[in-house]
Amino acid sequence: MNERVNLLEVRNLCKKFPVGERFFGAPRHWLHAVCDVEFDIPRKSVFGFVGESGSGKSTIANMISGVHHPSSGQILFKGRPLSDAPEVRRGIQMVFQDPETSLDPRKTVRFLVGEGLALHRMGTKSERDVKVRTVLSSVGLSYEVLNKYPHELSGGQRQRVAVARALILQPELLVLDEPTSALDVSVQAQILNLLMDLQRAFSLTYIFITHDLKIVSHFADNIAVLYLGRIVEIGPVDEVVDKPRHPYTRALLDSVPDPGKALNRKPIKGEIPSPLDPPAGCVFRTRCPLAHEICRIAPEYRIVQKSRILCHLA
Ligand SMILES: Nc1ncnc2c1ncn2[C@@H]1O[C@H](COP(=O)(O)OP(=O)(O)OP(=O)(O)O)[C@@H](O)[C@H]1O
Ligand code: SF4
Ligand SMILES: [Mg+2]
């Protein structure tokens, strides 16, 4: 039987959060954190999500990994709607930004890494212990850390434990939410290299979330650029990064400092509007250098070569 090309398919995904309470308990406002997001992730590929703070990256990750329920839309994993069935849940694991908060400080590495196996009642205690040792070695940690607590480890070691904890359930999809941004610059590259080695070794599919378009461009196959909960540009990395078309993608690329050149960083003009009161028409209108009268009308997606772009003029 042929395997589906796409491991994950997402259609019209929306998430709104209630904000503030009225007298009778109804929400005062709805904050639209994710609006009509659609994308496909081919098996064994790396899919990058990029955007400024508050653009909806973690909300999407949390819906895919089951932390949040979508307000509407569909997430298909291997062609089946995402459900709470344990075998589906096991196939998708998440690594969070900051291992200091994502790992329980009162538990040892042995417990933290083996917890998923114990929860799913997989194997005997000694079989689970063998798996814990195997997965620790695959993330570059020695058995000496088994009885240590998170505070006894370095930041890089803690993130390796978080990766081991996700890998032990042999997921097919790993959702990595800014996995290196809480780490010292010196260890960021080590963790990125480890993640890429693991992806190849275990034929994993990754969703890699970052605010740095240049970092993800080194290893992603496809990239989606998010602004105020909408995908504004999506396509293969060589299109999105080498031939950016949306003014926001271009502004993001220009805002990343280039160590080779001095004084070349151009921060994106203006503040991000409140997601409680986004601009009418194109949501990037208030910061866009190309904004025009027509931009008061919301644009629809256009296909340009292999990319999909939400802009009237790009
Ligand atoms: N539980 C919640 N209740 C209300 N609003 C929320 C909740 N979670 C997220 N939001 C809002 O949804 C929007 C998207 O948040 P999200 O955390 O997904 O952004 P992000 O792109 O991951 O940002 P960052 O780069 O800072 O991590 C933000 O405006 C945020 O304030
Ligand atoms: S639709 Fe208009 S405002 Fe929006 S990104 Fe395109 S040019 Fe800029
Ligand atoms: Mg986030």
Short mmCIF file of C-alpha atoms and ligand atoms in Angstrom, two decimals:
data_model
loop_
_atom_site.label_atom_id
_atom_site.label_comp_id
_atom_site.label_asym_id
_atom_site.label_seq_id
_atom_site.Cartn_x
_atom_site.Cartn_y
_atom_site.Cartn_z
CA MET A 1 0.00 0.00 0.00
CA ASN A 2 1.26 3.47 -0.91
CA GLU A 3 2.05 5.82 1.99
CA ARG A 4 0.47 9.27 1.78
CA VAL A 5 2.94 11.94 0.71
CA ASN A 6 1.79 14.32 3.44
CA LEU A 7 2.16 13.37 7.07
CA LEU A 8 0.12 16.39 8.18
CA GLU A 9 -2.59 18.36 6.38
CA VAL A 10 -4.11 21.44 7.97
CA ARG A 11 -7.23 23.14 6.61
CA ASN A 12 -8.92 26.43 7.61
CA LEU A 13 -7.48 26.23 11.10
CA CYS A 14 -8.67 28.96 13.48
CA LYS A 15 -8.22 29.60 17.18
CA LYS A 16 -9.89 32.34 19.13
CA PHE A 17 -9.39 32.94 22.83
CA PRO A 18 -11.97 34.58 25.11
CA VAL A 19 -10.58 37.73 26.69
CA GLY A 20 -12.20 39.48 29.67
CA GLU A 21 -15.50 38.44 31.24
CA ARG A 22 -18.89 40.14 31.15
CA PHE A 23 -21.26 40.06 34.06
CA PHE A 24 -22.98 36.81 32.98
CA GLY A 25 -19.73 35.05 32.15
CA ALA A 26 -19.73 35.59 28.37
CA PRO A 27 -16.37 36.75 27.01
CA ARG A 28 -16.06 40.47 26.48
CA HIS A 29 -13.86 40.03 23.39
CA TRP A 30 -12.50 37.26 21.22
CA LEU A 31 -8.82 37.34 20.36
CA HIS A 32 -8.28 35.71 16.95
CA ALA A 33 -4.84 34.16 17.45
CA VAL A 34 -4.88 31.93 14.33
CA CYS A 35 -7.03 32.65 11.26
CA ASP A 36 -7.68 30.28 8.35
CA VAL A 37 -4.28 28.64 8.36
CA GLU A 38 -3.68 25.96 5.72
CA PHE A 39 -0.57 23.94 4.98
CA ASP A 40 0.69 20.43 4.15
CA ILE A 41 3.81 18.80 5.55
CA PRO A 42 5.37 16.05 3.43
CA ARG A 43 6.79 13.08 5.32
CA LYS A 44 10.43 13.34 6.44
CA SER A 45 10.60 17.05 5.67
CA VAL A 46 11.29 20.11 7.83
CA PHE A 47 8.60 22.77 7.88
CA GLY A 48 9.53 26.16 9.31
CA PHE A 49 7.11 28.61 10.92
CA VAL A 50 8.43 32.14 11.22
CA GLY A 51 6.93 35.33 12.63
CA GLU A 52 7.29 38.00 15.27
CA SER A 53 6.17 37.53 18.86
CA GLY A 54 2.39 37.06 19.09
CA SER A 55 1.99 35.98 15.45
CA GLY A 56 0.37 32.67 16.50
CA LYS A 57 3.29 30.22 16.14
CA SER A 58 2.86 28.51 19.52
CA THR A 59 -0.92 28.47 19.20
CA ILE A 60 -0.59 26.47 15.96
CA ALA A 61 1.98 24.15 17.58
CA ASN A 62 -0.28 23.65 20.59
CA MET A 63 -3.25 22.70 18.41
CA ILE A 64 -1.17 20.20 16.44
CA SER A 65 0.18 18.60 19.59
CA GLY A 66 -3.24 18.53 21.25
CA VAL A 67 -2.64 21.13 23.99
CA HIS A 68 -5.38 23.39 22.53
CA HIS A 69 -8.51 22.40 20.63
CA PRO A 70 -9.04 24.35 17.39
CA SER A 71 -11.99 26.76 17.33
CA SER A 72 -12.61 25.53 13.78
CA GLY A 73 -10.82 23.81 10.93
CA GLN A 74 -9.23 20.44 10.48
CA ILE A 75 -5.92 18.78 11.27
CA LEU A 76 -5.29 15.47 9.49
CA PHE A 77 -2.42 13.28 10.66
CA LYS A 78 -1.69 10.49 8.17
CA GLY A 79 -5.03 11.30 6.55
CA ARG A 80 -7.03 10.86 9.77
CA PRO A 81 -8.54 13.62 11.87
CA LEU A 82 -6.44 14.33 14.89
CA SER A 83 -8.11 12.76 17.89
CA ASP A 84 -7.19 11.94 21.43
CA ALA A 85 -6.52 8.30 20.53
CA PRO A 86 -3.22 7.39 22.26
CA GLU A 87 -1.64 5.88 19.14
CA VAL A 88 -2.26 9.14 17.24
CA ARG A 89 -1.06 11.27 20.17
CA ARG A 90 2.15 9.24 20.43
CA GLY A 91 2.97 9.97 16.80
CA ILE A 92 3.25 13.72 17.50
CA GLN A 93 5.58 14.99 20.23
CA MET A 94 6.59 18.51 21.17
CA VAL A 95 9.78 20.15 22.41
CA PHE A 96 9.23 23.47 24.13
CA GLN A 97 11.31 26.63 24.09
CA ASP A 98 12.58 26.58 27.64
CA PRO A 99 13.58 23.25 29.23
CA GLU A 100 13.88 25.02 32.56
CA THR A 101 10.10 25.38 32.70
CA SER A 102 9.06 22.38 30.59
CA LEU A 103 10.92 19.80 32.76
CA ASP A 104 9.57 19.09 36.26
CA PRO A 105 12.42 20.16 38.60
CA ARG A 106 11.48 17.49 41.19
CA LYS A 107 12.02 14.55 38.82
CA THR A 108 15.21 12.81 37.78
CA VAL A 109 16.33 12.49 34.16
CA ARG A 110 15.54 8.74 34.36
CA PHE A 111 11.93 9.54 35.29
CA LEU A 112 11.52 12.47 32.88
CA VAL A 113 12.79 10.59 29.85
CA GLY A 114 10.92 7.35 30.66
CA GLU A 115 7.66 9.00 31.73
CA GLY A 116 5.95 8.71 28.32
CA LEU A 117 6.63 4.95 28.17
CA ALA A 118 5.28 4.50 31.70
CA LEU A 119 2.15 6.57 30.94
CA HIS A 120 1.44 4.48 27.85
CA ARG A 121 2.28 1.28 29.81
CA MET A 122 4.90 0.30 27.25
CA GLY A 123 7.29 -2.52 28.29
CA THR A 124 8.46 -3.69 31.70
CA LYS A 125 10.44 -1.45 34.04
CA SER A 126 13.75 -2.93 32.94
CA GLU A 127 12.82 -2.72 29.24
CA ARG A 128 11.90 0.92 29.76
CA ASP A 129 15.24 1.54 31.46
CA VAL A 130 17.11 0.10 28.47
CA LYS A 131 15.15 2.41 26.15
CA VAL A 132 15.90 5.42 28.34
CA ARG A 133 19.64 4.67 28.14
CA THR A 134 19.48 4.14 24.37
CA VAL A 135 17.64 7.37 23.70
CA LEU A 136 19.93 9.32 26.04
CA SER A 137 22.93 8.12 24.09
CA SER A 138 21.27 9.12 20.79
CA VAL A 139 20.96 12.71 22.07
CA GLY A 140 24.60 12.73 23.18
CA LEU A 141 24.12 12.30 26.95
CA SER A 142 25.96 9.76 29.09
CA TYR A 143 24.27 7.51 31.67
CA GLU A 144 25.82 9.66 34.39
CA VAL A 145 22.90 12.07 34.06
CA LEU A 146 20.28 9.38 34.79
CA ASN A 147 19.88 10.23 38.47
CA LYS A 148 20.38 13.97 38.13
CA TYR A 149 17.70 16.63 38.44
CA PRO A 150 17.20 19.34 35.79
CA HIS A 151 18.90 22.04 37.89
CA GLU A 152 22.08 19.91 38.00
CA LEU A 153 22.36 20.08 34.17
CA SER A 154 23.51 22.78 31.79
CA GLY A 155 20.95 24.49 29.52
CA GLY A 156 22.12 22.44 26.53
CA GLN A 157 21.93 19.17 28.52
CA ARG A 158 18.43 20.06 29.70
CA GLN A 159 17.27 20.63 26.13
CA ARG A 160 18.84 17.27 25.14
CA VAL A 161 16.75 15.66 27.91
CA ALA A 162 13.63 17.39 26.53
CA VAL A 163 14.43 16.02 23.05
CA ALA A 164 15.05 12.51 24.48
CA ARG A 165 11.72 12.69 26.33
CA ALA A 166 9.95 13.42 23.04
CA LEU A 167 11.91 10.84 21.01
CA ILE A 168 11.40 7.89 23.33
CA LEU A 169 7.83 7.41 22.05
CA GLN A 170 9.20 7.06 18.51
CA PRO A 171 7.10 9.91 17.08
CA GLU A 172 6.86 10.57 13.37
CA LEU A 173 6.30 14.30 13.83
CA LEU A 174 8.30 16.47 16.22
CA VAL A 175 6.99 19.97 16.89
CA LEU A 176 9.92 22.15 17.98
CA ASP A 177 8.77 25.48 19.43
CA GLU A 178 11.82 27.79 19.41
CA PRO A 179 13.98 24.91 20.73
CA THR A 180 17.19 26.93 20.92
CA SER A 181 16.08 30.45 21.78
CA ALA A 182 16.47 29.98 25.57
CA LEU A 183 20.03 28.66 25.16
CA ASP A 184 23.40 30.40 25.15
CA VAL A 185 24.55 31.26 21.63
CA SER A 186 27.49 28.84 22.06
CA VAL A 187 25.20 25.82 22.50
CA GLN A 188 22.49 26.81 20.03
CA ALA A 189 24.45 25.45 17.06
CA GLN A 190 25.17 22.16 18.88
CA ILE A 191 21.47 21.58 19.54
CA LEU A 192 20.53 22.54 15.97
CA ASN A 193 23.11 20.10 14.61
CA LEU A 194 21.84 17.37 16.94
CA LEU A 195 18.26 17.97 15.80
CA MET A 196 19.25 17.74 12.15
CA ASP A 197 21.26 14.53 12.75
CA LEU A 198 18.27 12.98 14.56
CA GLN A 199 15.90 13.99 11.78
CA ARG A 200 18.00 12.12 9.25
CA ALA A 201 18.79 9.14 11.50
CA PHE A 202 15.16 8.48 12.49
CA SER A 203 13.48 9.77 9.26
CA LEU A 204 11.52 12.30 11.33
CA THR A 205 9.26 15.08 10.15
CA TYR A 206 9.77 18.41 11.92
CA ILE A 207 7.76 21.54 12.48
CA PHE A 208 10.41 24.07 13.45
CA ILE A 209 9.18 27.32 14.97
CA THR A 210 11.41 30.34 15.20
CA HIS A 211 11.34 34.12 14.90
CA ASP A 212 14.59 33.97 12.91
CA LEU A 213 13.98 33.35 9.20
CA LYS A 214 17.69 33.01 8.52
CA ILE A 215 18.22 30.19 11.06
CA VAL A 216 15.42 28.05 9.68
CA SER A 217 16.43 28.73 6.09
CA HIS A 218 19.53 26.55 6.63
CA PHE A 219 17.58 23.34 7.07
CA ALA A 220 13.86 23.79 6.29
CA ASP A 221 12.32 22.40 3.11
CA ASN A 222 9.24 24.65 3.30
CA ILE A 223 8.51 27.81 5.24
CA ALA A 224 5.35 29.63 6.31
CA VAL A 225 5.59 33.27 7.38
CA LEU A 226 2.95 34.30 9.92
CA TYR A 227 1.62 37.76 10.71
CA LEU A 228 -1.19 38.36 13.21
CA GLY A 229 -2.33 34.75 12.97
CA ARG A 230 -2.41 34.60 9.15
CA ILE A 231 0.07 32.88 6.82
CA VAL A 232 1.18 35.72 4.56
CA GLU A 233 3.67 33.71 2.48
CA ILE A 234 4.24 29.97 2.22
CA GLY A 235 6.39 27.93 -0.10
CA PRO A 236 9.66 26.07 -0.60
CA VAL A 237 12.60 27.61 1.23
CA ASP A 238 14.41 28.60 -1.96
CA GLU A 239 11.37 30.65 -3.01
CA VAL A 240 10.49 32.24 0.35
CA VAL A 241 14.02 33.09 1.45
CA ASP A 242 15.82 33.61 -1.86
CA LYS A 243 12.92 35.32 -3.68
CA PRO A 244 10.73 36.76 -0.91
CA ARG A 245 7.61 38.33 -2.40
CA HIS A 246 5.47 39.48 0.51
CA PRO A 247 6.56 42.85 1.96
CA TYR A 248 6.48 41.34 5.47
CA THR A 249 8.80 38.46 4.49
CA ARG A 250 11.20 40.99 2.98
CA ALA A 251 11.03 43.15 6.09
CA LEU A 252 11.70 40.11 8.31
CA LEU A 253 14.78 39.20 6.27
CA ASP A 254 16.05 42.79 6.37
CA SER A 255 15.56 42.93 10.14
CA VAL A 256 17.99 40.06 10.86
CA PRO A 257 21.50 41.35 11.59
CA ASP A 258 24.17 40.04 9.24
CA PRO A 259 27.39 39.45 11.22
CA GLY A 260 29.42 40.07 8.06
CA LYS A 261 28.20 43.65 7.72
CA ALA A 262 27.99 46.51 10.18
CA LEU A 263 24.91 48.72 10.64
CA ASN A 264 22.83 46.87 8.07
CA ARG A 265 19.91 45.83 10.24
CA LYS A 266 16.62 47.49 9.36
CA PRO A 267 14.03 46.93 12.08
CA ILE A 268 10.46 46.52 10.83
CA LYS A 269 8.71 49.87 10.92
CA GLY A 270 5.92 50.43 13.49
CA GLU A 271 4.31 48.37 16.23
CA ILE A 272 2.45 45.08 15.72
CA PRO A 273 -1.27 46.00 15.94
CA SER A 274 -3.33 44.46 18.75
CA PRO A 275 -4.80 41.10 17.68
CA LEU A 276 -7.97 42.25 19.50
CA ASP A 277 -8.35 45.04 16.96
CA PRO A 278 -6.46 44.12 13.77
CA PRO A 279 -6.46 46.61 10.87
CA ALA A 280 -9.36 46.25 8.43
CA GLY A 281 -8.35 45.03 4.98
CA CYS A 282 -4.79 43.73 4.80
CA VAL A 283 -3.57 43.23 8.38
CA PHE A 284 -0.02 44.33 7.43
CA ARG A 285 -1.35 47.62 6.00
CA THR A 286 -0.25 49.80 8.95
CA ARG A 287 3.42 48.81 8.57
CA CYS A 288 3.71 48.04 4.87
CA PRO A 289 5.97 50.25 2.73
CA LEU A 290 3.86 49.37 -0.35
CA ALA A 291 0.45 50.02 1.23
CA HIS A 292 -2.03 51.43 -1.28
CA GLU A 293 -5.73 52.29 -1.40
CA ILE A 294 -6.62 48.76 -2.52
CA CYS A 295 -5.05 47.37 0.67
CA ARG A 296 -8.12 48.58 2.61
CA ILE A 297 -9.76 45.48 1.08
CA ALA A 298 -8.58 42.14 2.50
CA PRO A 299 -6.40 40.34 -0.08
CA GLU A 300 -6.98 36.73 -1.11
CA TYR A 301 -4.24 34.17 -1.57
CA ARG A 302 -2.48 34.14 -4.91
CA ILE A 303 -0.24 31.39 -6.21
CA VAL A 304 3.03 32.70 -7.59
CA GLN A 305 5.28 29.90 -8.88
CA LYS A 306 5.42 27.44 -5.95
CA SER A 307 4.42 29.95 -3.26
CA ARG A 308 1.08 31.16 -1.88
CA ILE A 309 1.00 34.84 -0.98
CA LEU A 310 -1.55 37.01 0.85
CA CYS A 311 -1.01 40.40 -0.82
CA HIS A 312 -2.66 42.45 -3.56
CA LEU A 313 0.59 43.72 -5.02
CA ALA A 314 3.41 41.23 -4.32
N1 LIG B 1 -4.44 31.22 26.39
C1 LIG B 1 -4.53 32.39 25.76
N2 LIG B 1 -5.50 33.28 26.08
C2 LIG B 1 -5.61 34.47 25.44
N3 LIG B 1 -4.77 34.86 24.45
C3 LIG B 1 -3.78 34.02 24.10
C4 LIG B 1 -3.61 32.74 24.74
N4 LIG B 1 -2.52 32.13 24.17
C5 LIG B 1 -2.06 32.99 23.24
N5 LIG B 1 -2.81 34.11 23.20
C6 LIG B 1 -2.63 35.24 22.29
O1 LIG B 1 -2.62 34.73 20.97
C7 LIG B 1 -1.69 35.42 20.16
C8 LIG B 1 -0.69 34.43 19.57
O2 LIG B 1 0.10 33.94 20.65
P1 LIG B 1 1.25 32.85 20.44
O3 LIG B 1 1.76 32.47 21.78
O4 LIG B 1 0.74 31.78 19.56
O5 LIG B 1 2.35 33.71 19.65
P2 LIG B 1 3.84 33.30 19.25
O6 LIG B 1 3.97 33.59 17.78
O7 LIG B 1 4.15 31.92 19.69
O8 LIG B 1 4.69 34.39 20.04
P3 LIG B 1 6.15 34.24 20.74
O9 LIG B 1 7.17 34.41 19.62
O10 LIG B 1 6.19 35.39 21.69
O11 LIG B 1 6.24 32.91 21.41
C9 LIG B 1 -1.04 36.48 21.05
O12 LIG B 1 -1.71 37.70 20.86
C10 LIG B 1 -1.28 35.94 22.45
O13 LIG B 1 -1.36 37.00 23.39
S1 SF4 B 2 -1.88 43.86 0.49
FE1 SF4 B 2 -1.06 45.93 0.49
S2 SF4 B 2 -0.64 46.43 2.63
FE2 SF4 B 2 -0.87 44.21 2.46
S3 SF4 B 2 1.17 43.46 2.21
FE3 SF4 B 2 0.33 43.72 0.17
S4 SF4 B 2 0.94 45.76 -0.46
FE4 SF4 B 2 1.25 45.66 1.76
MG MG B 3 5.54 31.14 21.05
#
